[in-house]
N, CA and C of each residue as an Amber inpcrd file, in Angstrom:
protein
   561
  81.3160000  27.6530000 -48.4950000  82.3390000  28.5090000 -47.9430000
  81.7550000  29.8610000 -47.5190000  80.7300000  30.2500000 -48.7490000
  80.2050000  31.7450000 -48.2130000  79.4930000  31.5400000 -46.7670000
  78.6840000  30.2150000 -47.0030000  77.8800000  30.6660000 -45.3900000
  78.9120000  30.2450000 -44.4080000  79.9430000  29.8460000 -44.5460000
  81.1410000  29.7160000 -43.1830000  81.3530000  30.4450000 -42.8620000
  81.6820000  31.2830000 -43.6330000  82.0900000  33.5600000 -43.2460000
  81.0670000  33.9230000 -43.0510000  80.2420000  33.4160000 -43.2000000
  78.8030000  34.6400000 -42.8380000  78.3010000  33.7290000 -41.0680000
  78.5180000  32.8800000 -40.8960000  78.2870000  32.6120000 -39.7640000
  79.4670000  33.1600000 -38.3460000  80.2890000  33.1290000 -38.6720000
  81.9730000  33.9530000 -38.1440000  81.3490000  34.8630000 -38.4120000
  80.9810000  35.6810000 -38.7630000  80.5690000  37.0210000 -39.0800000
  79.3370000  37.6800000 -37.9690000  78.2450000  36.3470000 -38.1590000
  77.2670000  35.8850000 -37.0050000  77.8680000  36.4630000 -35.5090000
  78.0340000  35.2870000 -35.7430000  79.0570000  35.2310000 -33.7250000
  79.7570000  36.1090000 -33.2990000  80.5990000  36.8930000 -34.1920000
  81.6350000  38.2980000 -33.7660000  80.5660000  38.8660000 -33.7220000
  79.3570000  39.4910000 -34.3950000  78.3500000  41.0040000 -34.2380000
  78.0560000  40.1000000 -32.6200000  77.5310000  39.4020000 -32.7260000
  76.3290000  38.6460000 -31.7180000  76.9880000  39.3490000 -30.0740000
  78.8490000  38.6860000 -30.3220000  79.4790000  39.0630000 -28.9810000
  79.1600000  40.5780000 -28.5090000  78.7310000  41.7520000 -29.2510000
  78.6810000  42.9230000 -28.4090000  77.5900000  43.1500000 -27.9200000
  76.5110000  42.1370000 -28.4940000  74.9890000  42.4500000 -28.2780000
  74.3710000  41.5910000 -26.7620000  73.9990000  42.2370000 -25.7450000
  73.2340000  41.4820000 -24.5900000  71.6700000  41.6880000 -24.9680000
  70.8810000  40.2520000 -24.2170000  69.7550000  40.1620000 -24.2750000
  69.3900000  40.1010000 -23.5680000  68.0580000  40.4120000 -22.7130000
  67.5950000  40.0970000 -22.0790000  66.1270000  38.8170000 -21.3540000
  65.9540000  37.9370000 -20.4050000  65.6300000  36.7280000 -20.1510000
  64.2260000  37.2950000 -20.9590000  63.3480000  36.8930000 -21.5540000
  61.8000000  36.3730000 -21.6680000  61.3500000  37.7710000 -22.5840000
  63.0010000  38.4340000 -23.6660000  62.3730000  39.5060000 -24.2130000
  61.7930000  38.8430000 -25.5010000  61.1810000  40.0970000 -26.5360000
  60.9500000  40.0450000 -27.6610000  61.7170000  40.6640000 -28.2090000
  62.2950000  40.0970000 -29.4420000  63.2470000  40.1200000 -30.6150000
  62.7440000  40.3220000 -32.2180000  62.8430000  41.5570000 -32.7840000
  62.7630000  41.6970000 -34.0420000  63.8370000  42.3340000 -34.6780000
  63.8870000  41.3970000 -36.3060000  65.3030000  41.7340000 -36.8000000
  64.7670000  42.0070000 -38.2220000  64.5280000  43.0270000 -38.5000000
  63.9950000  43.7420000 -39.8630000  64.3750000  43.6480000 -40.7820000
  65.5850000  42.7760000 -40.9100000  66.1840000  42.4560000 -42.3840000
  66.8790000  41.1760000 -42.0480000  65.8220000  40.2480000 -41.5410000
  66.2040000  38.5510000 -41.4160000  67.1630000  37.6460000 -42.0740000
  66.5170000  38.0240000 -43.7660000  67.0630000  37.4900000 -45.1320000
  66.4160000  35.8570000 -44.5270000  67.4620000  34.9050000 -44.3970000
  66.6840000  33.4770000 -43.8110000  66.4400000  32.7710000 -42.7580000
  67.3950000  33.8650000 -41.9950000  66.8990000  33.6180000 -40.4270000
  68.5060000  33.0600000 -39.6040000  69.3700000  33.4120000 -40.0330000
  70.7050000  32.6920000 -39.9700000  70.8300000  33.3270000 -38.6360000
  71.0380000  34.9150000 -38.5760000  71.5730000  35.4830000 -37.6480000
  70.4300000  35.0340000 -36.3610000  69.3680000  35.1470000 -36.2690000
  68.0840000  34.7370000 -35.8640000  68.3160000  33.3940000 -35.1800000
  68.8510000  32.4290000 -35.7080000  69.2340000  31.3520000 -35.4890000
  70.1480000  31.0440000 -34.6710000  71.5910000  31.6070000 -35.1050000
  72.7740000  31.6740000 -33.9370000  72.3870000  32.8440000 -32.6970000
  71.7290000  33.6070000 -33.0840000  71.4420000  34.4190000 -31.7880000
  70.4250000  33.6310000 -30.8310000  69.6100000  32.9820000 -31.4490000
  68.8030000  32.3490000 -29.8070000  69.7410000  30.7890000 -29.6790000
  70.8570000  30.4430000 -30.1560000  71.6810000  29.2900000 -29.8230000
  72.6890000  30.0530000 -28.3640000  73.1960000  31.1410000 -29.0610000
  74.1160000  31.8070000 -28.2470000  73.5080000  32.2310000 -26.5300000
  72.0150000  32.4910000 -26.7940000  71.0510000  33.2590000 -25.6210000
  70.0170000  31.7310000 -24.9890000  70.3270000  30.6870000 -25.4680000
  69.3880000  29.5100000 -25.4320000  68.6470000  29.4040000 -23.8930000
  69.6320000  30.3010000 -22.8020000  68.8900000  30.3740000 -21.2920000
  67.9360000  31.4590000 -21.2420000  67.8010000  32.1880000 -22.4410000
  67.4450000  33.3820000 -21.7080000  65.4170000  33.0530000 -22.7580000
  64.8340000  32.2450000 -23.3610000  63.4300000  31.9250000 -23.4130000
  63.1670000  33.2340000 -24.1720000  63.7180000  33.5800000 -25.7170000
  63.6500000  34.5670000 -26.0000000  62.7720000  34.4120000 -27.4640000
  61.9360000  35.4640000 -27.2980000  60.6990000  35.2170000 -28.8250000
  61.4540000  36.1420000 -29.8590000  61.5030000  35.2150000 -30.7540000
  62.0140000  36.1100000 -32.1820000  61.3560000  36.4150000 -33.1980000
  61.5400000  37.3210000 -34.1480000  60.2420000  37.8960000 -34.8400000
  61.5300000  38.2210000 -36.2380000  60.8700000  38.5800000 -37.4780000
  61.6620000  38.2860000 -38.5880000  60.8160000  39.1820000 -39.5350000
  61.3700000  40.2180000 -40.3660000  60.7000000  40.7330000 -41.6410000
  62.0320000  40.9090000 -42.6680000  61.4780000  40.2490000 -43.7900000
  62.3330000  40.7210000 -44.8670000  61.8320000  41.0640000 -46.1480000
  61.9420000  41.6000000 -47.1040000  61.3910000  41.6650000 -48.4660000
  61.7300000  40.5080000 -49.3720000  62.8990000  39.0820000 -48.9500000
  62.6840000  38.3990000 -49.9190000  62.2080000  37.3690000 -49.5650000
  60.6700000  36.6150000 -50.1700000  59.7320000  35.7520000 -49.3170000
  60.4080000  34.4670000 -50.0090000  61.3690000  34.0260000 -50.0930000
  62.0160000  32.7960000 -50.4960000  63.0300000  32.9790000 -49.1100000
  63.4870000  34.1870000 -49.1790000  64.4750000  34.5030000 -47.5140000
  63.1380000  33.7470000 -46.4120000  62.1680000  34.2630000 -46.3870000
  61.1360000  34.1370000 -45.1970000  60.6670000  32.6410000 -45.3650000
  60.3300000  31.9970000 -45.8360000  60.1540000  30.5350000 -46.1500000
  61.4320000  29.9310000 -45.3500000  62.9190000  30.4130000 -45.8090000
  63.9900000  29.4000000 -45.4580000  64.2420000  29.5000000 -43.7740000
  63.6920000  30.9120000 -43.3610000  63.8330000  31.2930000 -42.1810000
  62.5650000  30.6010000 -40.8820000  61.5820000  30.4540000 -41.8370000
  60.4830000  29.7580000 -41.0370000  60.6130000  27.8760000 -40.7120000
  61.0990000  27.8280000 -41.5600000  61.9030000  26.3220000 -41.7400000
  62.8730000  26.3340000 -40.6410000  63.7300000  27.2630000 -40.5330000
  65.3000000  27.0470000 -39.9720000  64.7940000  27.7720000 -37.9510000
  63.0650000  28.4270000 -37.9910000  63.2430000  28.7410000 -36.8400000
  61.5380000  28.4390000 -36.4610000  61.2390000  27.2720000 -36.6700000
  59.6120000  26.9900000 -36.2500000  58.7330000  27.6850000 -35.4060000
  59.7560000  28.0770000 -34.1450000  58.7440000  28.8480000 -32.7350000
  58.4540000  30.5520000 -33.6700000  59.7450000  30.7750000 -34.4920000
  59.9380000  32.0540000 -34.8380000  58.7100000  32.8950000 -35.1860000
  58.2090000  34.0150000 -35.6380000  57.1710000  34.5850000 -36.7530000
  58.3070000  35.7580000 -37.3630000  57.5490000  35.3010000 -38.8620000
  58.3420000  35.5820000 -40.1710000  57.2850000  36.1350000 -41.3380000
  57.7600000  37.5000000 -41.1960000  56.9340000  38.0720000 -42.2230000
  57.4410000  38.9280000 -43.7950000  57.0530000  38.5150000 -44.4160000
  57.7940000  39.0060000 -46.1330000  57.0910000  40.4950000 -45.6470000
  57.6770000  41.3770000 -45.8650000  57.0360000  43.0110000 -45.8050000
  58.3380000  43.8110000 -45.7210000  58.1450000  45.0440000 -46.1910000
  59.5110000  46.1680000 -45.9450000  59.3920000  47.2290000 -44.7280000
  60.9640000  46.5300000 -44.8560000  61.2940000  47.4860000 -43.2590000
  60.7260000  49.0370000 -42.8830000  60.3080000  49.2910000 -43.9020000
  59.6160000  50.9410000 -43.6220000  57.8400000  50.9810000 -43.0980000
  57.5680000  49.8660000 -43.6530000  56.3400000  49.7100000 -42.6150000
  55.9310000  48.0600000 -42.0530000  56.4940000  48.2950000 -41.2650000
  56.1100000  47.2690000 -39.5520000  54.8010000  46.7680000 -39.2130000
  54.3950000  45.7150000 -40.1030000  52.5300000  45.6090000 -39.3280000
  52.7020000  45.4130000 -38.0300000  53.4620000  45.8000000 -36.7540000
  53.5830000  45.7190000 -35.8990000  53.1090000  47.1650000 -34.9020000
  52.2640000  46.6110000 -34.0290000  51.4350000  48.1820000 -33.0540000
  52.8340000  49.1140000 -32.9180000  52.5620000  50.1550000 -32.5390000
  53.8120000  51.2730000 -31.9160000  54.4260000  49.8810000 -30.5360000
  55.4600000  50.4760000 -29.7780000  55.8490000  49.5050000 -28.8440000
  55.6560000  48.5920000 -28.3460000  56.0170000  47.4300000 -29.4600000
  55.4280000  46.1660000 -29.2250000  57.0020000  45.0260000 -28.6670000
  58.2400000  45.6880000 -29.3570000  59.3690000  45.0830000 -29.2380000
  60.6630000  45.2220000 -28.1110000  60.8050000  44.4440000 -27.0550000
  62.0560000  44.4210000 -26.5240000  63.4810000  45.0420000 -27.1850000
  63.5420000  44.5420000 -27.8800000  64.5750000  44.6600000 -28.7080000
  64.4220000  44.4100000 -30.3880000  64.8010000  45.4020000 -31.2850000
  65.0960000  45.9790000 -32.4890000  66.2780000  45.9500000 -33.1690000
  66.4100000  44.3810000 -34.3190000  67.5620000  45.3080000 -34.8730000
  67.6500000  45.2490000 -35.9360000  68.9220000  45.6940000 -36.6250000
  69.0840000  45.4140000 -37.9310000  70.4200000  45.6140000 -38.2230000
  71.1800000  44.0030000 -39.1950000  72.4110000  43.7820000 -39.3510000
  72.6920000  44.0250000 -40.4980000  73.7080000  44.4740000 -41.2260000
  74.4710000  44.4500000 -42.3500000  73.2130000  45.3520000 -43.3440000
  72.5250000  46.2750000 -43.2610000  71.1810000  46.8430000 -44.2760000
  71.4040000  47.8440000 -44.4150000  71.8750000  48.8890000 -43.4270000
  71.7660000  49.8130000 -43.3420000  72.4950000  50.8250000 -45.0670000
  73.2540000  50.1030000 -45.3490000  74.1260000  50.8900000 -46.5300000
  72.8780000  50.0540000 -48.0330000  71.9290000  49.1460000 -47.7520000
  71.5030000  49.0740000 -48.4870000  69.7540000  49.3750000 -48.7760000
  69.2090000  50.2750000 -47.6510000  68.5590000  51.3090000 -47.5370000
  68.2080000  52.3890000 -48.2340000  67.0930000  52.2780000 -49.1040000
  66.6490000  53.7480000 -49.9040000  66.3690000  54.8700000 -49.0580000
  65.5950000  54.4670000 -48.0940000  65.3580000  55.3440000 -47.3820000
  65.3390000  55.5530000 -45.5060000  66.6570000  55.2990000 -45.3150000
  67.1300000  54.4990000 -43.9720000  66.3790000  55.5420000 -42.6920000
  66.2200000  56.8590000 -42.8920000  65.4460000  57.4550000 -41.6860000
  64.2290000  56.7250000 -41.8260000  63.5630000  56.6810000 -43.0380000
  62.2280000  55.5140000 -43.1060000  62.0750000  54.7120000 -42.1770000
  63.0740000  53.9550000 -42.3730000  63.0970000  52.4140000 -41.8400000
  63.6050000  52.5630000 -40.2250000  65.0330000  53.3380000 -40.2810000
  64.9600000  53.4710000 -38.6630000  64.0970000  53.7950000 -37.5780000
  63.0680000  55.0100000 -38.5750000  61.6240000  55.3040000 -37.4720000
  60.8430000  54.4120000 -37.2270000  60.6980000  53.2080000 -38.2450000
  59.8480000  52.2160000 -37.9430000  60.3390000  51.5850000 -36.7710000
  61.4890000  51.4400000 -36.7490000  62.2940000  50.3370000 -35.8550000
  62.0570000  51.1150000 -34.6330000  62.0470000  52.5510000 -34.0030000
  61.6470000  53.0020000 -32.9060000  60.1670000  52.8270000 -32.8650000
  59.3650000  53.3590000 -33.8510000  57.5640000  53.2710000 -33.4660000
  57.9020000  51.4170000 -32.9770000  58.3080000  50.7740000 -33.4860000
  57.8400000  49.4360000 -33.0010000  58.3350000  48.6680000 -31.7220000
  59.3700000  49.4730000 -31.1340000  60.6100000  49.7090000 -29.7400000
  60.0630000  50.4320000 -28.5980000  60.2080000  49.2160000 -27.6250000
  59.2520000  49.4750000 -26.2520000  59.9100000  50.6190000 -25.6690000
  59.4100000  51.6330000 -25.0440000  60.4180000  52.6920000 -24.7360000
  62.0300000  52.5320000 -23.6560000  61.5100000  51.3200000 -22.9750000
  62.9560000  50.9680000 -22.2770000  63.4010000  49.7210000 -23.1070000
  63.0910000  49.6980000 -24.4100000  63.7580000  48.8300000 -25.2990000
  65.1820000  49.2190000 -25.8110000  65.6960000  48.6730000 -26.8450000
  67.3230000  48.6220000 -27.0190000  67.0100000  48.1800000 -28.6690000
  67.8290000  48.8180000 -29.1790000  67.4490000  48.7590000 -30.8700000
  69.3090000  48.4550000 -30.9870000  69.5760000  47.6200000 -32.2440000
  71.1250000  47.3000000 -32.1780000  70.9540000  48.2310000 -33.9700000
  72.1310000  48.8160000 -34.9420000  72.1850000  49.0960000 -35.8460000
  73.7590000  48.6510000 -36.3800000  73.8010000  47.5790000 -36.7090000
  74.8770000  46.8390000 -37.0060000  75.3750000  47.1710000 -39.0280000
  76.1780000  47.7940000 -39.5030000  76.6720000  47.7590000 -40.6760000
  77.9850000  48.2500000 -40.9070000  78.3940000  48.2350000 -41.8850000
  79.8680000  48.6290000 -42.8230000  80.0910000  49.7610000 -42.8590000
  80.5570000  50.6100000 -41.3390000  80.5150000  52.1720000 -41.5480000
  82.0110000  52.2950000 -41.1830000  82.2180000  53.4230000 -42.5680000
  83.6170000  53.6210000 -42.1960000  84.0030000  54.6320000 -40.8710000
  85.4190000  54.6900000 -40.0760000  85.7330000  55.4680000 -39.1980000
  86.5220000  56.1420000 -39.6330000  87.1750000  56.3780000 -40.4440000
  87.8720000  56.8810000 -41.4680000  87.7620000  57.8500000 -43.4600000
  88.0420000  58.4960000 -43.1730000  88.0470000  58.9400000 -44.6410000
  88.5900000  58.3860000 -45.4480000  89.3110000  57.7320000 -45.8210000
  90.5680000  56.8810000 -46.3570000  89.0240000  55.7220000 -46.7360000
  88.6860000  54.6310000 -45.6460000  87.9750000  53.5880000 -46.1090000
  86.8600000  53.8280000 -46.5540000  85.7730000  54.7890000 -45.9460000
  84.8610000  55.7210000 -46.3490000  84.6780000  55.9800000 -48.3040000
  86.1610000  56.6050000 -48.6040000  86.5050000  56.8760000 -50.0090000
  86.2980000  55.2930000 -50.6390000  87.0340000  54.2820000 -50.2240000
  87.0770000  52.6990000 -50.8200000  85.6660000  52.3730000 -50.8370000
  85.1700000  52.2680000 -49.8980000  83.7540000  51.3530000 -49.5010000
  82.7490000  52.0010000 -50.5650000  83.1650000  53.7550000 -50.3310000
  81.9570000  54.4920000 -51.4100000  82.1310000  53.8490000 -53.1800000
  83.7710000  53.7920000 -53.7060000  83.8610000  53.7680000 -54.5600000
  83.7640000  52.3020000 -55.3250000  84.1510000  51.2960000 -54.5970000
  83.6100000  49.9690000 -55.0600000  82.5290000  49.6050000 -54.6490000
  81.4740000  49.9020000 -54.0720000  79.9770000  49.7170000 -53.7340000
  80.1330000  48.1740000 -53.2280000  78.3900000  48.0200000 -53.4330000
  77.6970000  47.0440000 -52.8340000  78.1500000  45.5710000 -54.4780000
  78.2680000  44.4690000 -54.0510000  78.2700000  43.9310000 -55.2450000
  76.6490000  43.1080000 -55.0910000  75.6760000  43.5230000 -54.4410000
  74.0870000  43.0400000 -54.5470000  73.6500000  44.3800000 -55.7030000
  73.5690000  44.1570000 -57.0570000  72.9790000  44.7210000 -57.4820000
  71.6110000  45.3470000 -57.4950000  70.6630000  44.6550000 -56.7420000
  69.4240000  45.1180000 -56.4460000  69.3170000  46.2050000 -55.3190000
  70.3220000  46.9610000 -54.7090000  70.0580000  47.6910000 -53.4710000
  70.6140000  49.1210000 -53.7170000  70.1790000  50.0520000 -52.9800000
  70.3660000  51.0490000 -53.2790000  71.3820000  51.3380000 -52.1330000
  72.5560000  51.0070000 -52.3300000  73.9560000  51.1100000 -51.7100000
  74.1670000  52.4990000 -51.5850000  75.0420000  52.5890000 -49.9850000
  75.8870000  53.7620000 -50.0330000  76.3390000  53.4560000 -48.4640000
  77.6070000  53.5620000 -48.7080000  78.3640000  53.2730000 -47.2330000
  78.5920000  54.9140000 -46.1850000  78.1620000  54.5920000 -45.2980000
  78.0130000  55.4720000 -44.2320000  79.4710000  55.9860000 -43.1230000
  80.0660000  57.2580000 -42.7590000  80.9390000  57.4340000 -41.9760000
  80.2460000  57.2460000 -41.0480000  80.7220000  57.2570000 -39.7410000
  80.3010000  57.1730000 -38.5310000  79.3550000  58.0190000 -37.7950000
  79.8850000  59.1690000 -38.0080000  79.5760000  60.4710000 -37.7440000
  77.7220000  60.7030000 -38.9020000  77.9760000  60.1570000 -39.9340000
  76.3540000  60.2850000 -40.8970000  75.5550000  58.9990000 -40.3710000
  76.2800000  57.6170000 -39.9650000  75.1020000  57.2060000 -39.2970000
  74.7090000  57.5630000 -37.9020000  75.3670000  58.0550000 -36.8040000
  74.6090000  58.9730000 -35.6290000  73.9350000  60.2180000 -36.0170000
  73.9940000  60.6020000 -37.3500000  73.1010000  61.7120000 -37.3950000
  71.5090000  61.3840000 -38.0330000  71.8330000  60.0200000 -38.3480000
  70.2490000  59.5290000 -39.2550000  69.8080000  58.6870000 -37.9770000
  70.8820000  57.8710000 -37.0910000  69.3660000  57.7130000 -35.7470000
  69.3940000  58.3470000 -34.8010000  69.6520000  59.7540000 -35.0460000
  69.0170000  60.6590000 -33.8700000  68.1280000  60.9480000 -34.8260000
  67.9680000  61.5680000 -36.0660000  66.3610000  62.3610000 -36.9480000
  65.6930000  60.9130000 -36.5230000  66.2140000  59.4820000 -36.7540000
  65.3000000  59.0260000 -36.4110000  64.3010000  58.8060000 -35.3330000
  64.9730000  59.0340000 -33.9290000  64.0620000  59.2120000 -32.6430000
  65.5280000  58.0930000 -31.7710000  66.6650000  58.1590000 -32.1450000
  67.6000000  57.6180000 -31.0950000  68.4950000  58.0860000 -30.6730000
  69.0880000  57.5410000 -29.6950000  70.0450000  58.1800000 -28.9390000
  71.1470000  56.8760000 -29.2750000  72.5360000  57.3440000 -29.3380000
  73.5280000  56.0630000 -29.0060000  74.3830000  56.5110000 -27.7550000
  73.6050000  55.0400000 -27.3880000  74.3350000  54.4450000 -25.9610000
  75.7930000  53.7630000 -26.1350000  76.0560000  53.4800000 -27.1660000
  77.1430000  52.7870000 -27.7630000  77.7280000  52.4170000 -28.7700000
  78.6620000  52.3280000 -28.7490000  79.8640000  52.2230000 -30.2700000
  80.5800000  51.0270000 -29.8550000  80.7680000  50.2250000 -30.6150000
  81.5720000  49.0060000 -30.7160000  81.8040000  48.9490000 -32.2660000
  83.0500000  48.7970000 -32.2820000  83.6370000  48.6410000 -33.7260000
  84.3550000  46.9000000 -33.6810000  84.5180000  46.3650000 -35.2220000
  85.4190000  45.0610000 -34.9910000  85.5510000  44.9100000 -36.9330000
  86.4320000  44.2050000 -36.8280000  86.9280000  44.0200000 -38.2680000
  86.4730000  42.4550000 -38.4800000  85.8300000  42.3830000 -39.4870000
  85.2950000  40.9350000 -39.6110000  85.7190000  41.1210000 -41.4110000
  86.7520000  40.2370000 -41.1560000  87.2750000  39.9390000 -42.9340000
  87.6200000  41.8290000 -43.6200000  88.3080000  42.2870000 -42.8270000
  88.6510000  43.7000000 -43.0060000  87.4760000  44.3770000 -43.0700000
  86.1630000  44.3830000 -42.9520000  85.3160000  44.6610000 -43.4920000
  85.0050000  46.0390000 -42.3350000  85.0990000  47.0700000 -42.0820000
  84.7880000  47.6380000 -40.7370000  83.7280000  47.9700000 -40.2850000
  82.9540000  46.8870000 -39.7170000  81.7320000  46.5000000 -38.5190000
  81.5120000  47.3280000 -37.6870000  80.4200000  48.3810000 -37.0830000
  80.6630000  49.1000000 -36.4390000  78.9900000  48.8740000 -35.7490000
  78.7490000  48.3190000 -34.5140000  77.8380000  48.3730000 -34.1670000
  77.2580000  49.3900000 -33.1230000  75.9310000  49.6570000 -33.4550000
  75.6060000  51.2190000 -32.3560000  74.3580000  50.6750000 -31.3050000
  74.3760000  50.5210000 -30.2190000  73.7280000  50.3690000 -29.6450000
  72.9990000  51.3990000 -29.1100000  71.4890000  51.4210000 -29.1800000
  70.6520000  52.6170000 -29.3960000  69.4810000  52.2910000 -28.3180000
  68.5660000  53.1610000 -27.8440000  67.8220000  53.9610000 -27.1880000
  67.2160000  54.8440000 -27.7370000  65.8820000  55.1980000 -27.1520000
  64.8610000  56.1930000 -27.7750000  65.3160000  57.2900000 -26.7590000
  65.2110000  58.6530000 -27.3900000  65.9730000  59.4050000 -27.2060000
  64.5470000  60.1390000 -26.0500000
């Protein structure tokens, strides 16, 4: 049942995101490659290389299995064995609130973002004070992460220190949950 909602979950982020034909794709917090998976099903015309880092190498095993052409590397999002602008496109879904050190990790995601590349920052940010207060006060239930849910307004201020600009706001409610994706540019 959980991965039924998490795939619905898939497909609603996926709809705000465009790709482009014969790019490169890295998604810095893979986990097993799910989203990775429905995203080159959804893009299947467009001959697109996908690339994968996560910190849990049982995540990276299930993801190398579930995406053969893929490359999948166990390492943390704050350092990228990847050259400065090597990536089409950059993203990262549902992490951001579970981030120690999210300017860290967002700078990586630009050093590794071709300069007319497109970085997506997809998580649980409230637009509101009201949900903001909820989201802060019942946390993350992944005990291993260093949780903290973000207003809107504090995540555009951590990827501009990081080196971005937002080109875009798309919000959507997936299981009340409020989804707010930012579509980004190097500033």
């Amino acid at each position: 049942m959980k991965s039924f909602f998490r795939m619905l979950r898939h497909k609603a982020i996926l709809r705000s995101m465009v790709f482009l034909s014969n790019s490169s794709v890295l998604d810095t917090s893979c986990q097993d490659g799910t989203f990775l998976k429905i995203l080159l099903k959804k893009n299947s015309d467009k001959n697109l290389k996908v690339f994968g880092v996560d910190i849990n190498e049982e995540d990276i095993e299930k993801a190398k299995n579930l995406i053969p052409d893929g490359t999948f590397l166990v390492t943390n999002n704050k350092k990228l064995p990847n050259p400065d602008r090597t990536f089409d496109f950059v993203l990262t879904s549902l992490t951001l609130h579970h981030m120690d050190d999210p300017i860290g990790s967002l700078s990586e995601m630009n050093r590794v973002l071709k300069e007319d590349g497109q970085a997506y920052l997809v998580d649980i940010i409230s637009r509101s004070s009201l949900s903001y207060k909820i989201l802060n006060f019942i946390k993350c239930r992944e005990p291993y992460h260093f949780e903290k849910f973000y207003s809107l307004s504090e995540a555009q201020d951590l990827v501009a220190k990081a080196g971005f600009k937002v080109r875009e706001v798309n919000s959507l409610s997936v299981f009340i949950m409020p989804v707010v994706i930012l579509k980004l540019s190097k500033i």
